[in-house]
XYZ file of C-alpha atoms in Angstrom:
399
model
C 0.126 -0.026 -0.011
C 1.360 3.336 -0.844
C 2.242 5.631 2.103
C 0.440 9.183 2.191
C 3.043 11.891 1.936
C 4.683 13.339 4.917
C 3.554 16.935 5.328
C 6.257 19.150 6.449
C 5.613 21.463 9.179
C 5.779 25.122 8.720
C 7.677 27.682 11.055
C 7.424 31.481 10.831
C 10.510 33.383 11.381
C 10.167 36.972 12.411
C 13.003 39.619 12.769
C 12.753 43.266 12.386
C 16.259 43.644 10.836
C 17.896 43.401 7.410
C 18.194 39.683 7.443
C 20.537 39.755 4.418
C 23.037 41.112 6.929
C 21.819 39.312 9.986
C 24.037 36.296 10.400
C 22.333 34.834 13.280
C 18.802 34.571 11.552
C 20.319 33.473 8.355
C 21.711 30.500 10.262
C 18.279 30.007 11.608
C 16.819 29.692 8.168
C 19.428 27.560 6.642
C 19.044 25.135 9.733
C 15.302 24.896 9.496
C 14.796 25.089 5.819
C 15.740 21.588 4.840
C 12.673 20.160 6.973
C 10.473 22.908 7.614
C 8.512 25.411 5.123
C 9.326 28.860 6.324
C 7.532 32.109 6.441
C 10.080 34.901 6.832
C 9.300 38.219 7.775
C 12.170 41.050 7.748
C 13.264 44.262 6.236
C 14.230 44.847 2.694
C 14.426 42.472 -0.391
C 14.792 38.859 0.088
C 18.366 37.400 0.713
C 20.211 34.956 -1.478
C 17.926 31.846 -0.770
C 14.829 33.917 -2.045
C 14.350 31.063 -4.755
C 14.464 28.226 -2.230
C 11.227 26.396 -2.366
C 10.786 25.878 1.241
C 11.097 29.769 1.917
C 8.375 32.494 1.462
C 9.647 35.982 2.216
C 7.442 38.769 3.451
C 9.018 42.032 3.160
C 8.279 45.076 5.787
C 9.489 48.578 5.734
C 11.702 49.739 8.416
C 10.214 52.568 10.695
C 10.398 56.087 9.159
C 12.247 58.707 11.353
C 8.769 60.719 12.010
C 7.115 57.401 13.063
C 9.843 56.952 15.572
C 8.926 60.525 17.119
C 5.888 58.924 18.031
C 7.729 56.627 20.470
C 8.718 59.612 22.547
C 5.428 60.781 23.403
C 4.138 57.162 24.381
C 7.270 56.550 26.444
C 6.785 59.803 28.385
C 2.909 59.143 28.817
C 3.768 55.638 29.701
C 6.153 56.746 32.619
C 4.272 59.707 33.903
C 0.794 57.831 34.109
C 2.332 54.380 34.943
C 0.318 52.785 32.180
C 1.379 49.898 30.061
C -1.354 50.434 27.781
C 0.502 53.415 26.292
C 3.358 50.860 25.148
C 0.846 48.393 23.643
C -1.020 51.274 21.803
C 2.383 52.562 20.447
C 3.574 49.016 19.244
C 0.297 48.438 17.260
C 0.404 52.097 16.037
C 3.706 51.403 13.992
C 2.888 50.653 10.573
C 5.437 48.035 10.087
C 3.898 45.743 12.918
C 0.666 46.197 11.436
C 1.998 45.391 7.845
C 3.998 42.298 9.160
C 0.744 41.057 10.833
C -1.699 41.586 7.927
C 0.801 39.712 5.445
C 0.747 36.649 7.405
C -2.521 36.419 9.509
C -4.604 34.718 6.893
C -1.630 31.925 6.535
C -1.059 29.091 9.090
C 2.384 28.146 10.799
C 2.865 25.303 13.271
C 5.664 27.282 15.321
C 6.951 30.763 15.482
C 10.413 31.796 15.984
C 10.681 35.238 17.038
C 14.076 37.398 17.026
C 14.492 40.119 19.827
C 11.947 41.829 22.006
C 10.772 43.951 19.048
C 9.037 40.935 17.450
C 7.576 39.850 20.696
C 3.813 41.212 20.680
C 3.332 40.351 17.082
C 4.830 36.842 17.602
C 2.632 36.336 20.448
C -0.504 37.462 18.730
C 0.262 35.071 15.843
C 0.730 32.222 18.353
C -2.592 32.827 19.767
C -4.208 33.056 16.574
C -2.477 30.076 15.134
C -2.436 28.128 18.454
C 1.270 27.501 17.912
C 4.238 27.232 20.236
C 6.312 30.639 20.320
C 10.221 30.288 20.446
C 11.805 33.516 21.426
C 15.693 34.356 20.476
C 16.365 37.509 22.541
C 19.951 37.539 21.289
C 21.345 39.972 23.945
C 19.921 41.285 27.071
C 17.259 43.524 25.813
C 16.675 46.063 28.920
C 20.277 47.072 28.757
C 20.877 47.297 24.935
C 21.871 51.175 25.290
C 22.042 51.564 28.966
C 24.942 54.143 28.981
C 22.160 56.481 27.410
C 20.043 58.022 30.127
C 17.016 58.482 27.748
C 17.132 54.474 27.189
C 17.298 53.876 30.717
C 14.713 56.289 31.639
C 12.109 55.540 29.056
C 12.787 52.708 26.662
C 14.093 50.194 29.218
C 10.674 50.295 31.031
C 8.787 49.543 27.980
C 11.026 46.279 26.994
C 10.695 45.149 30.644
C 7.062 45.286 30.284
C 7.085 43.393 27.018
C 9.320 40.747 28.385
C 7.132 40.419 31.597
C 3.897 40.216 29.430
C 5.143 37.974 26.665
C 8.429 36.369 27.167
C 7.300 34.938 30.396
C 4.777 33.050 28.557
C 6.916 31.921 25.293
C 7.166 28.115 25.038
C 11.004 28.292 24.915
C 13.609 31.075 24.856
C 17.289 31.461 23.557
C 19.973 33.802 23.865
C 23.837 34.064 22.806
C 25.759 33.882 25.870
C 25.301 31.848 29.200
C 25.769 34.623 31.520
C 22.875 36.483 29.645
C 20.683 33.355 30.073
C 21.484 33.581 33.783
C 20.463 37.113 34.049
C 17.181 36.545 32.397
C 16.483 33.681 34.720
C 17.445 35.768 37.883
C 15.158 38.829 36.649
C 12.223 37.323 34.795
C 12.215 33.548 35.892
C 12.498 31.891 32.472
C 15.931 30.267 31.524
C 17.036 30.720 27.802
C 19.084 28.082 25.986
C 22.404 29.236 25.021
C 22.924 29.232 21.132
C 26.505 30.741 20.298
C 26.913 32.955 17.144
C 29.377 30.222 15.331
C 29.326 30.225 11.543
C 29.591 27.310 9.326
C 32.829 25.112 9.890
C 34.954 25.163 6.586
C 38.234 23.498 6.223
C 40.818 26.540 5.223
C 44.103 26.340 3.855
C 46.903 27.667 6.491
C 49.338 30.212 5.533
C 52.596 31.411 7.065
C 52.856 34.465 9.076
C 55.456 36.938 7.761
C 57.046 38.438 11.111
C 57.767 41.697 9.242
C 54.301 42.165 8.203
C 51.366 41.113 10.540
C 47.965 41.819 9.093
C 45.204 42.785 11.484
C 41.461 42.540 10.510
C 38.279 44.132 12.092
C 34.780 43.472 10.504
C 31.461 44.263 11.603
C 28.967 47.206 12.178
C 30.310 50.885 11.769
C 28.724 51.962 15.441
C 30.252 55.201 16.912
C 29.542 53.886 20.480
C 32.104 51.036 19.936
C 34.927 53.747 19.527
C 36.633 51.960 16.597
C 39.365 54.848 16.693
C 40.909 52.896 19.609
C 42.102 50.371 17.216
C 43.445 52.974 14.537
C 45.178 54.645 17.764
C 46.614 51.111 18.626
C 48.202 50.486 15.433
C 49.582 54.005 15.448
C 51.716 53.169 18.496
C 52.674 49.480 17.289
C 55.865 48.351 15.717
C 55.750 49.025 11.933
C 55.275 45.447 11.015
C 51.459 45.899 12.093
C 48.836 46.815 9.544
C 45.019 47.105 10.194
C 42.147 46.488 7.750
C 38.572 47.410 8.439
C 35.518 45.760 6.775
C 32.639 47.739 7.997
C 28.852 47.869 7.183
C 26.363 50.450 8.461
C 27.004 54.293 9.199
C 28.738 55.578 6.105
C 29.219 58.954 7.951
C 31.112 57.251 10.557
C 33.165 55.037 8.055
C 34.180 58.106 6.382
C 35.289 59.748 9.789
C 37.344 56.617 10.285
C 38.982 56.898 7.035
C 39.853 60.412 7.641
C 41.290 59.778 10.875
C 43.291 56.852 9.820
C 44.824 58.760 7.217
C 45.748 61.534 9.515
C 47.223 59.594 12.645
C 48.306 56.420 10.835
C 49.132 57.006 7.384
C 49.450 54.009 5.036
C 48.681 51.662 7.956
C 45.153 51.253 7.913
C 43.000 49.968 4.955
C 39.296 49.867 4.334
C 37.762 46.993 2.417
C 34.550 46.499 0.760
C 31.981 44.400 2.892
C 30.958 40.934 2.003
C 28.034 38.908 2.847
C 27.869 37.138 6.233
C 28.345 33.623 4.582
C 31.603 34.981 2.847
C 33.046 36.564 5.858
C 35.161 33.741 7.100
C 36.985 32.995 3.780
C 37.334 36.720 3.099
C 39.081 37.283 6.504
C 41.242 34.015 6.281
C 44.270 35.315 4.732
C 44.723 37.749 7.838
C 46.871 36.864 10.635
C 45.064 38.291 13.845
C 41.320 39.252 14.294
C 41.350 42.494 16.339
C 38.494 43.842 18.536
C 38.609 46.255 21.333
C 35.071 46.679 22.906
C 34.853 48.822 25.912
C 32.213 47.464 28.474
C 30.203 50.775 28.370
C 27.278 48.384 28.922
C 26.157 45.209 30.139
C 25.881 43.566 26.682
C 29.166 44.704 25.763
C 30.874 43.269 28.992
C 29.466 39.861 28.608
C 29.432 39.822 24.785
C 30.350 36.730 22.378
C 29.768 38.250 19.160
C 29.746 37.077 15.596
C 33.090 38.303 14.810
C 34.745 36.559 17.513
C 33.657 33.435 15.997
C 34.513 34.485 12.641
C 37.931 35.166 13.582
C 38.203 31.751 15.195
C 36.567 29.855 12.253
C 38.975 31.861 9.855
C 41.964 30.385 11.778
C 43.009 33.676 13.097
C 44.778 34.509 16.508
C 42.658 36.985 18.419
C 43.510 40.022 20.386
C 40.886 41.693 22.522
C 40.674 44.133 25.348
C 39.854 42.921 28.863
C 35.917 42.580 28.097
C 34.828 39.821 30.475
C 33.072 37.722 27.963
C 35.513 37.629 25.172
C 38.445 37.476 27.459
C 37.130 34.353 29.076
C 36.529 32.771 25.741
C 40.405 33.531 24.562
C 41.842 32.470 27.837
C 39.784 29.130 27.716
C 40.702 28.169 24.130
C 44.159 29.916 24.511
C 43.470 31.379 20.964
C 44.795 34.742 21.401
C 45.829 37.453 23.876
C 43.973 39.859 26.056
C 45.190 43.336 26.564
C 45.340 44.470 30.124
C 43.322 47.464 29.500
C 41.670 49.364 26.421
C 44.465 52.159 26.618
C 46.060 52.010 23.063
C 49.325 52.410 24.423
C 48.836 48.982 26.559
C 47.216 47.430 23.661
C 50.037 48.178 21.512
C 52.722 46.912 23.900
C 50.746 43.630 24.202
C 51.032 43.344 20.329
C 54.559 44.265 20.208
C 55.457 41.503 22.377
C 53.496 38.947 20.264
C 55.794 36.849 18.239
C 54.991 35.210 14.973
C 55.464 31.666 16.552
C 53.157 32.559 19.289
C 50.539 33.801 16.874
C 50.849 30.356 14.878
C 50.491 28.348 17.949
C 47.186 30.318 18.797
C 45.989 29.964 15.155
C 46.085 26.277 15.495
C 44.180 26.556 18.970
C 41.645 28.941 16.956
C 40.946 25.899 14.432
C 40.534 23.313 17.136
C 37.833 25.579 18.727
C 36.173 25.963 15.372
C 35.912 22.324 14.888
C 33.779 22.103 18.302
C 31.997 25.159 18.149
C 30.311 25.814 14.913
C 26.788 26.167 13.059
C 26.486 22.619 13.018
C 26.730 22.166 16.752
C 24.727 25.283 17.794
C 21.953 25.155 15.241
C 21.353 21.587 15.977
C 20.047 22.945 19.247
C 17.576 24.979 17.495
C 16.362 22.584 15.218
C 16.031 19.922 17.956
C 14.075 22.445 20.189
C 11.617 23.104 17.451
C 11.083 19.573 16.747
C 10.726 18.690 20.482
C 8.058 21.399 20.773
C 6.093 20.259 17.858
C 6.258 16.430 18.831
C 4.918 17.650 22.222
C 1.835 19.658 20.496
C 1.131 16.427 18.339
C 1.219 14.115 21.491
C -1.199 16.502 23.380
């Protein structure tokens, strides 16, 4: 007797971000697409997988500047009146949230995977409509995303806490990027997210010999002023002449131009700016370099405990790593012995650390990085996501 065809479950992935540049969400899609039909909501045109038979793309437009001005009034009213209704009203006043809901409300998904707090109210409404389990990937610690800014602490953080208490505590499952963040969510909100590290796919790359007279540093990622990328330029200015730094940045074009002018002025001929590549091309693009470089001052909680994409990209590219004493990254580098941790973020101290670094030590640490990559990669981390989703759907079918 002919067996009936197996129906693939459908998962709805929501991320109010430019998903084409969002490495973590792209990995979720790549991991789930082989066995799930996917409804994906995000900013802009569809990424490279737009022709994948199992993926349907729903584009939403990012908020315009004047729409964001509405936020200020509602946050002020919410704080002054101690009324959380203002937060809900503001959320559904936003065009992009209504647009996203209207695009998929008539469809059906068996499971929802929401990324970050911005997607929570929408994801919860869809979960109730479809009677589907909700998986929430909070990425970092949302209430303290920009805690160094007093306006954020005073007005935005209370709204985020409300949404977390209202919806995240009722999510079927949660995830985040670092064990320390998971513990904090548990202590403050009562749910304990699974930790899914930001590791890319493992790729076996050819090794190369380090030229001790010409050591190539690379930093890639977002051009965000709060990260003070000038610190790395100042460091190279103070380093031995053998060191050269390259940036591969996306985001704030004005800040990138500022960095280019600053580098030309203080470290002429020693800092280059490369054209960015897509997230899946980053590892192969940076592999010819010798050392991954990142100085991230712990100006907020998330910076302190961060285990960012770029750290794992450095490791997977087989690079030695140089970081400042940010507790999260420093602990990882010490554990895997894949690089050096400067004693402070002072460019003088970082330059002294690099100047003592020999090519032989870098080679040893690059071998350690490749060993770490073999154990921590997208296959090991995304398996956690797929297993979690499968387990939740089995629980629903058995109920």
